[in-house]
Amino acid sequence: MSNKYRFYPNFVPYEKMSFIYPLPTTGTISFSDFLLDENNSYINEISEATAQRGRVRAALKEVNKTDGPKDYMNVMKVIDDYLPYLLAIVDCLEGGQLRLKKEFETSWRCTLSDSVLKKKRVTCRGIYYELIFTLMTYGYACSDWASSIIEKESQKDEIDNKLKQAADILRKASGVFAYISEKICPKWNKPPPSRPPDVLTEISSSISKIALADASSVAIRKALMQQTSPSLLAKLAIGVAGQYEMANGLIKSLKESTKVCSDFRKYVSYGVLFHQ
């Protein structure tokens, strides 16, 4: 590694490929405490939504207390099971089939907040806080799973397939984060100013670009194993650096960018340098 990186102990080289996102945890809730179903049309669905969310909470607690390899696929599966219920609740609230008994609120321990905020869960009002955090968690798990695939020891003939799989997962993560920033965040009317960085539009947009850049980094690693022309490798690396630069710019555009986890900010800024 070049000497210019020796002062950056947290820099993540090609062997890591992606930032490892600590998965968030959440408090318990019962949807029946918040939702008014005047015609009793959705009693079973509301009960099942609470049960599915409980499974998400249990899976996140389990993965956070595991010291060895983490079961990111299970986290993604339980979120996959929960999302149809959560999205249906959002649609019913918007369409008037369900109403609120009281303001909906949930608490999440954040992934990309500074150390002070990480010590406790942050409570915010609004169903979109729950939806954004659930989708962000799915994207985090996608990205971490891709990293875990690359880090596993492999035979030579397995490496090519693993790199392809990791790149596909990272592109999926990028799409999830892009969907959050473009389609979900704008629907959260009057979000509280105290909301954590994880649910800001700029952050989900930034991570979308990072995941896409990391997928391209995998392509570079794959190309290095083959007889690829230096000019093509240079173009790929310039493209990755450009994605990191845009991500870095989005983070720096925040009024209180220092509230974003310092390790994450370093990862993004060093990513620019590395690929340049």
Short mmCIF file of C-alpha atoms in Angstrom, two decimals:
data_model
loop_
_atom_site.label_atom_id
_atom_site.label_comp_id
_atom_site.label_asym_id
_atom_site.label_seq_id
_atom_site.Cartn_x
_atom_site.Cartn_y
_atom_site.Cartn_z
CA MET A 1 0.00 0.00 0.00
CA SER A 2 1.22 3.49 -0.80
CA ASN A 3 2.82 5.47 2.03
CA LYS A 4 0.13 8.12 1.76
CA TYR A 5 -2.34 5.66 3.36
CA ARG A 6 -0.21 4.70 6.37
CA PHE A 7 -1.69 7.54 8.44
CA TYR A 8 -5.25 6.30 7.84
CA PRO A 9 -5.69 3.31 10.20
CA ASN A 10 -9.41 2.96 9.43
CA PHE A 11 -8.92 2.96 5.65
CA VAL A 12 -10.58 -0.06 4.05
CA PRO A 13 -8.62 -1.45 1.07
CA TYR A 14 -9.86 -3.79 -1.64
CA GLU A 15 -9.87 -6.77 0.73
CA LYS A 16 -12.83 -5.24 2.63
CA MET A 17 -14.56 -3.73 -0.42
CA SER A 18 -17.37 -2.02 1.51
CA PHE A 19 -17.95 -0.13 4.73
CA ILE A 20 -19.28 -2.55 7.36
CA TYR A 21 -22.51 -1.00 8.62
CA PRO A 22 -23.35 -1.85 12.25
CA LEU A 23 -26.98 -2.92 12.01
CA PRO A 24 -29.42 -0.86 14.07
CA THR A 25 -31.70 -2.17 16.79
CA THR A 26 -35.20 -1.05 17.68
CA GLY A 27 -37.66 -0.98 20.56
CA THR A 28 -40.89 -2.96 20.78
CA ILE A 29 -44.20 -1.61 19.53
CA SER A 30 -47.73 -2.88 19.04
CA PHE A 31 -49.47 -1.48 15.98
CA SER A 32 -52.87 -1.87 17.69
CA ASP A 33 -51.80 0.82 20.17
CA PHE A 34 -51.63 3.34 17.33
CA LEU A 35 -54.02 2.20 14.61
CA LEU A 36 -57.78 2.71 14.66
CA ASP A 37 -59.63 0.11 12.56
CA GLU A 38 -63.21 1.36 12.84
CA ASN A 39 -64.75 -1.49 10.82
CA ASN A 40 -62.54 -4.22 12.31
CA SER A 41 -61.48 -5.09 8.77
CA TYR A 42 -57.77 -5.48 9.45
CA ILE A 43 -57.57 -6.99 12.95
CA ASN A 44 -55.58 -10.05 11.85
CA GLU A 45 -53.31 -8.05 9.56
CA ILE A 46 -52.50 -5.51 12.28
CA SER A 47 -51.72 -8.32 14.72
CA GLU A 48 -49.51 -10.06 12.17
CA ALA A 49 -47.68 -6.79 11.40
CA THR A 50 -46.78 -6.54 15.10
CA ALA A 51 -45.58 -10.16 15.11
CA GLN A 52 -43.49 -9.68 11.96
CA ARG A 53 -41.89 -6.55 13.38
CA GLY A 54 -41.05 -8.48 16.53
CA ARG A 55 -39.18 -10.99 14.38
CA VAL A 56 -37.21 -8.16 12.78
CA ARG A 57 -36.28 -6.83 16.22
CA ALA A 58 -35.21 -10.31 17.40
CA ALA A 59 -33.08 -10.90 14.29
CA LEU A 60 -31.33 -7.54 14.72
CA LYS A 61 -30.63 -8.22 18.40
CA GLU A 62 -29.24 -11.65 17.50
CA VAL A 63 -26.93 -10.38 14.76
CA ASN A 64 -25.61 -7.61 17.00
CA LYS A 65 -24.66 -9.96 19.82
CA THR A 66 -22.99 -12.48 17.48
CA ASP A 67 -19.20 -12.23 17.55
CA GLY A 68 -18.51 -14.56 14.62
CA PRO A 69 -20.04 -14.60 11.12
CA LYS A 70 -23.36 -12.77 11.11
CA ASP A 71 -26.53 -14.06 9.46
CA TYR A 72 -27.28 -11.11 7.20
CA MET A 73 -29.49 -13.25 4.98
CA ASN A 74 -31.84 -13.93 7.90
CA VAL A 75 -32.10 -10.20 8.62
CA MET A 76 -33.01 -9.58 4.98
CA LYS A 77 -35.56 -12.41 5.04
CA VAL A 78 -37.42 -11.21 8.15
CA ILE A 79 -37.50 -7.66 6.76
CA ASP A 80 -38.82 -9.06 3.47
CA ASP A 81 -41.61 -10.73 5.45
CA TYR A 82 -42.39 -7.56 7.41
CA LEU A 83 -42.33 -5.03 4.59
CA PRO A 84 -45.66 -6.02 2.90
CA TYR A 85 -47.49 -5.44 6.19
CA LEU A 86 -45.73 -2.14 6.85
CA LEU A 87 -46.34 -0.87 3.31
CA ALA A 88 -50.00 -1.92 3.55
CA ILE A 89 -50.37 0.07 6.78
CA VAL A 90 -48.82 3.11 5.11
CA ASP A 91 -51.23 2.76 2.17
CA CYS A 92 -54.25 2.34 4.48
CA LEU A 93 -53.30 5.41 6.50
CA GLU A 94 -52.89 7.45 3.32
CA GLY A 95 -56.15 6.10 1.89
CA GLY A 96 -58.19 6.55 5.07
CA GLN A 97 -59.00 2.87 5.67
CA LEU A 98 -57.03 3.19 8.93
CA ARG A 99 -56.67 6.19 11.23
CA LEU A 100 -54.36 6.96 14.10
CA LYS A 101 -55.47 6.75 17.73
CA LYS A 102 -52.39 8.77 18.62
CA GLU A 103 -49.26 9.94 16.86
CA PHE A 104 -47.25 6.97 15.61
CA GLU A 105 -43.71 6.80 16.96
CA THR A 106 -40.88 4.27 17.04
CA SER A 107 -37.33 4.20 18.39
CA TRP A 108 -34.20 3.04 16.58
CA ARG A 109 -30.55 2.85 17.63
CA CYS A 110 -28.75 4.43 14.70
CA THR A 111 -25.99 3.17 12.42
CA LEU A 112 -24.48 6.36 10.99
CA SER A 113 -24.83 8.72 13.94
CA ASP A 114 -21.94 9.93 16.07
CA SER A 115 -20.98 8.10 19.26
CA VAL A 116 -23.26 10.18 21.50
CA LEU A 117 -26.42 9.32 19.57
CA LYS A 118 -25.40 5.68 19.20
CA LYS A 119 -25.63 5.12 22.95
CA LYS A 120 -29.40 5.29 22.93
CA ARG A 121 -32.30 4.73 20.58
CA VAL A 122 -33.69 7.82 18.88
CA THR A 123 -37.49 8.17 18.98
CA CYS A 124 -39.27 9.99 16.16
CA ARG A 125 -42.89 10.41 15.19
CA GLY A 126 -44.40 9.37 11.88
CA ILE A 127 -44.92 6.09 10.05
CA TYR A 128 -42.28 7.13 7.50
CA TYR A 129 -39.60 7.07 10.19
CA GLU A 130 -40.39 3.39 10.65
CA LEU A 131 -40.47 2.73 6.91
CA ILE A 132 -37.23 4.56 6.13
CA PHE A 133 -35.33 2.89 8.94
CA THR A 134 -36.64 -0.56 7.99
CA LEU A 135 -35.56 -0.09 4.36
CA MET A 136 -32.21 1.39 5.38
CA THR A 137 -31.60 -1.65 7.58
CA TYR A 138 -32.35 -3.91 4.62
CA GLY A 139 -29.83 -1.97 2.52
CA TYR A 140 -27.20 -2.11 5.28
CA ALA A 141 -27.65 -5.89 5.55
CA CYS A 142 -27.31 -6.23 1.75
CA SER A 143 -24.06 -4.32 1.73
CA ASP A 144 -22.63 -6.19 4.73
CA TRP A 145 -23.59 -9.53 3.19
CA ALA A 146 -21.71 -8.62 0.00
CA SER A 147 -18.61 -7.81 2.07
CA SER A 148 -18.87 -11.09 3.98
CA ILE A 149 -19.02 -13.05 0.72
CA ILE A 150 -15.79 -11.48 -0.53
CA GLU A 151 -13.98 -11.88 2.78
CA LYS A 152 -14.57 -15.65 2.97
CA GLU A 153 -11.66 -17.80 1.90
CA SER A 154 -12.30 -19.26 -1.54
CA GLN A 155 -10.76 -21.63 -3.99
CA LYS A 156 -9.44 -20.03 -7.19
CA ASP A 157 -12.29 -21.38 -9.27
CA GLU A 158 -14.86 -19.94 -6.80
CA ILE A 159 -13.55 -16.38 -6.68
CA ASP A 160 -15.03 -15.26 -9.99
CA ASN A 161 -18.56 -16.36 -9.02
CA LYS A 162 -18.26 -14.81 -5.55
CA LEU A 163 -17.17 -11.49 -7.00
CA LYS A 164 -20.11 -11.52 -9.40
CA GLN A 165 -22.52 -12.39 -6.57
CA ALA A 166 -21.13 -9.61 -4.36
CA ALA A 167 -21.39 -7.04 -7.16
CA ASP A 168 -25.03 -8.03 -7.82
CA ILE A 169 -25.90 -7.68 -4.11
CA LEU A 170 -24.21 -4.27 -3.92
CA ARG A 171 -26.18 -3.07 -6.93
CA LYS A 172 -29.34 -4.26 -5.20
CA ALA A 173 -28.36 -2.32 -2.07
CA SER A 174 -27.74 0.76 -4.20
CA GLY A 175 -31.24 0.46 -5.65
CA VAL A 176 -32.79 0.18 -2.18
CA PHE A 177 -31.01 3.32 -0.96
CA ALA A 178 -31.90 5.21 -4.14
CA TYR A 179 -35.57 4.23 -3.71
CA ILE A 180 -35.51 5.57 -0.14
CA SER A 181 -34.02 8.92 -1.13
CA GLU A 182 -36.14 9.42 -4.26
CA LYS A 183 -39.50 7.89 -3.31
CA ILE A 184 -39.85 7.59 0.47
CA CYS A 185 -38.03 10.50 2.13
CA PRO A 186 -40.02 13.14 0.15
CA LYS A 187 -43.29 11.67 1.51
CA TRP A 188 -42.34 12.33 5.14
CA ASN A 189 -44.17 15.59 5.72
CA LYS A 190 -42.72 17.87 8.39
CA PRO A 191 -40.05 15.49 9.74
CA PRO A 192 -38.70 16.52 13.16
CA PRO A 193 -35.45 18.49 13.12
CA SER A 194 -34.05 16.06 15.70
CA ARG A 195 -34.16 13.08 13.33
CA PRO A 196 -30.90 11.11 13.05
CA PRO A 197 -28.64 11.23 9.97
CA ASP A 198 -29.70 7.75 8.83
CA VAL A 199 -33.10 9.00 7.66
CA LEU A 200 -31.91 12.11 5.84
CA THR A 201 -32.36 12.19 2.06
CA GLU A 202 -28.73 13.16 1.54
CA ILE A 203 -27.50 10.11 3.46
CA SER A 204 -29.54 7.51 1.61
CA SER A 205 -28.58 9.15 -1.68
CA SER A 206 -24.93 9.16 -0.63
CA ILE A 207 -24.95 5.48 0.37
CA SER A 208 -26.65 4.57 -2.90
CA LYS A 209 -23.68 6.04 -4.77
CA ILE A 210 -21.23 4.32 -2.43
CA ALA A 211 -22.84 0.91 -2.96
CA LEU A 212 -22.72 1.44 -6.71
CA ALA A 213 -19.08 2.51 -6.46
CA ASP A 214 -18.29 -0.57 -4.38
CA ALA A 215 -19.96 -2.78 -7.00
CA SER A 216 -17.68 -1.19 -9.60
CA SER A 217 -14.72 -1.81 -7.29
CA VAL A 218 -15.60 -5.48 -7.40
CA ALA A 219 -15.57 -5.28 -11.20
CA ILE A 220 -12.09 -3.73 -11.02
CA ARG A 221 -10.89 -6.52 -8.77
CA LYS A 222 -12.31 -9.06 -11.20
CA ALA A 223 -10.65 -7.26 -14.13
CA LEU A 224 -7.30 -7.33 -12.34
CA MET A 225 -7.50 -11.13 -12.37
CA GLN A 226 -7.80 -11.08 -16.15
CA GLN A 227 -5.80 -9.53 -18.98
CA THR A 228 -7.56 -6.17 -18.90
CA SER A 229 -6.02 -3.10 -20.54
CA PRO A 230 -4.64 -0.46 -18.15
CA SER A 231 -6.70 2.24 -19.87
CA LEU A 232 -9.97 0.40 -19.10
CA LEU A 233 -8.92 -0.13 -15.49
CA ALA A 234 -8.12 3.57 -15.23
CA LYS A 235 -11.54 4.53 -16.57
CA LEU A 236 -13.25 2.19 -14.09
CA ALA A 237 -11.23 3.60 -11.19
CA ILE A 238 -11.99 7.20 -12.24
CA GLY A 239 -15.69 6.34 -12.32
CA VAL A 240 -15.55 4.88 -8.82
CA ALA A 241 -13.67 7.92 -7.52
CA GLY A 242 -16.35 10.14 -9.07
CA GLN A 243 -19.14 8.25 -7.26
CA TYR A 244 -17.27 8.62 -3.98
CA GLU A 245 -16.75 12.33 -4.64
CA MET A 246 -20.49 12.83 -5.16
CA ALA A 247 -21.24 10.85 -2.00
CA ASN A 248 -18.70 12.92 -0.07
CA GLY A 249 -20.24 16.13 -1.38
CA LEU A 250 -23.73 15.08 -0.23
CA ILE A 251 -22.46 14.37 3.28
CA LYS A 252 -20.58 17.67 3.46
CA SER A 253 -23.70 19.53 2.29
CA LEU A 254 -25.45 18.68 5.56
CA LYS A 255 -25.68 21.54 8.04
CA GLU A 256 -24.44 19.28 10.82
CA SER A 257 -22.30 16.80 8.91
CA THR A 258 -20.21 16.15 12.04
CA LYS A 259 -23.18 14.25 13.47
CA VAL A 260 -22.50 11.59 10.84
CA CYS A 261 -20.25 8.77 12.12
CA SER A 262 -16.61 9.83 11.70
CA ASP A 263 -15.48 6.36 10.54
CA PHE A 264 -18.05 6.48 7.75
CA ARG A 265 -16.98 9.98 6.69
CA LYS A 266 -13.35 8.84 6.64
CA TYR A 267 -14.24 5.77 4.60
CA VAL A 268 -15.89 7.93 1.94
CA SER A 269 -13.12 10.53 1.74
CA TYR A 270 -10.39 7.86 1.67
CA GLY A 271 -12.32 6.01 -1.03
CA VAL A 272 -11.87 9.01 -3.30
CA LEU A 273 -8.11 9.04 -2.67
CA PHE A 274 -7.69 5.31 -3.10
CA HIS A 275 -9.37 5.10 -6.48
CA GLN A 276 -7.74 8.28 -7.76
#
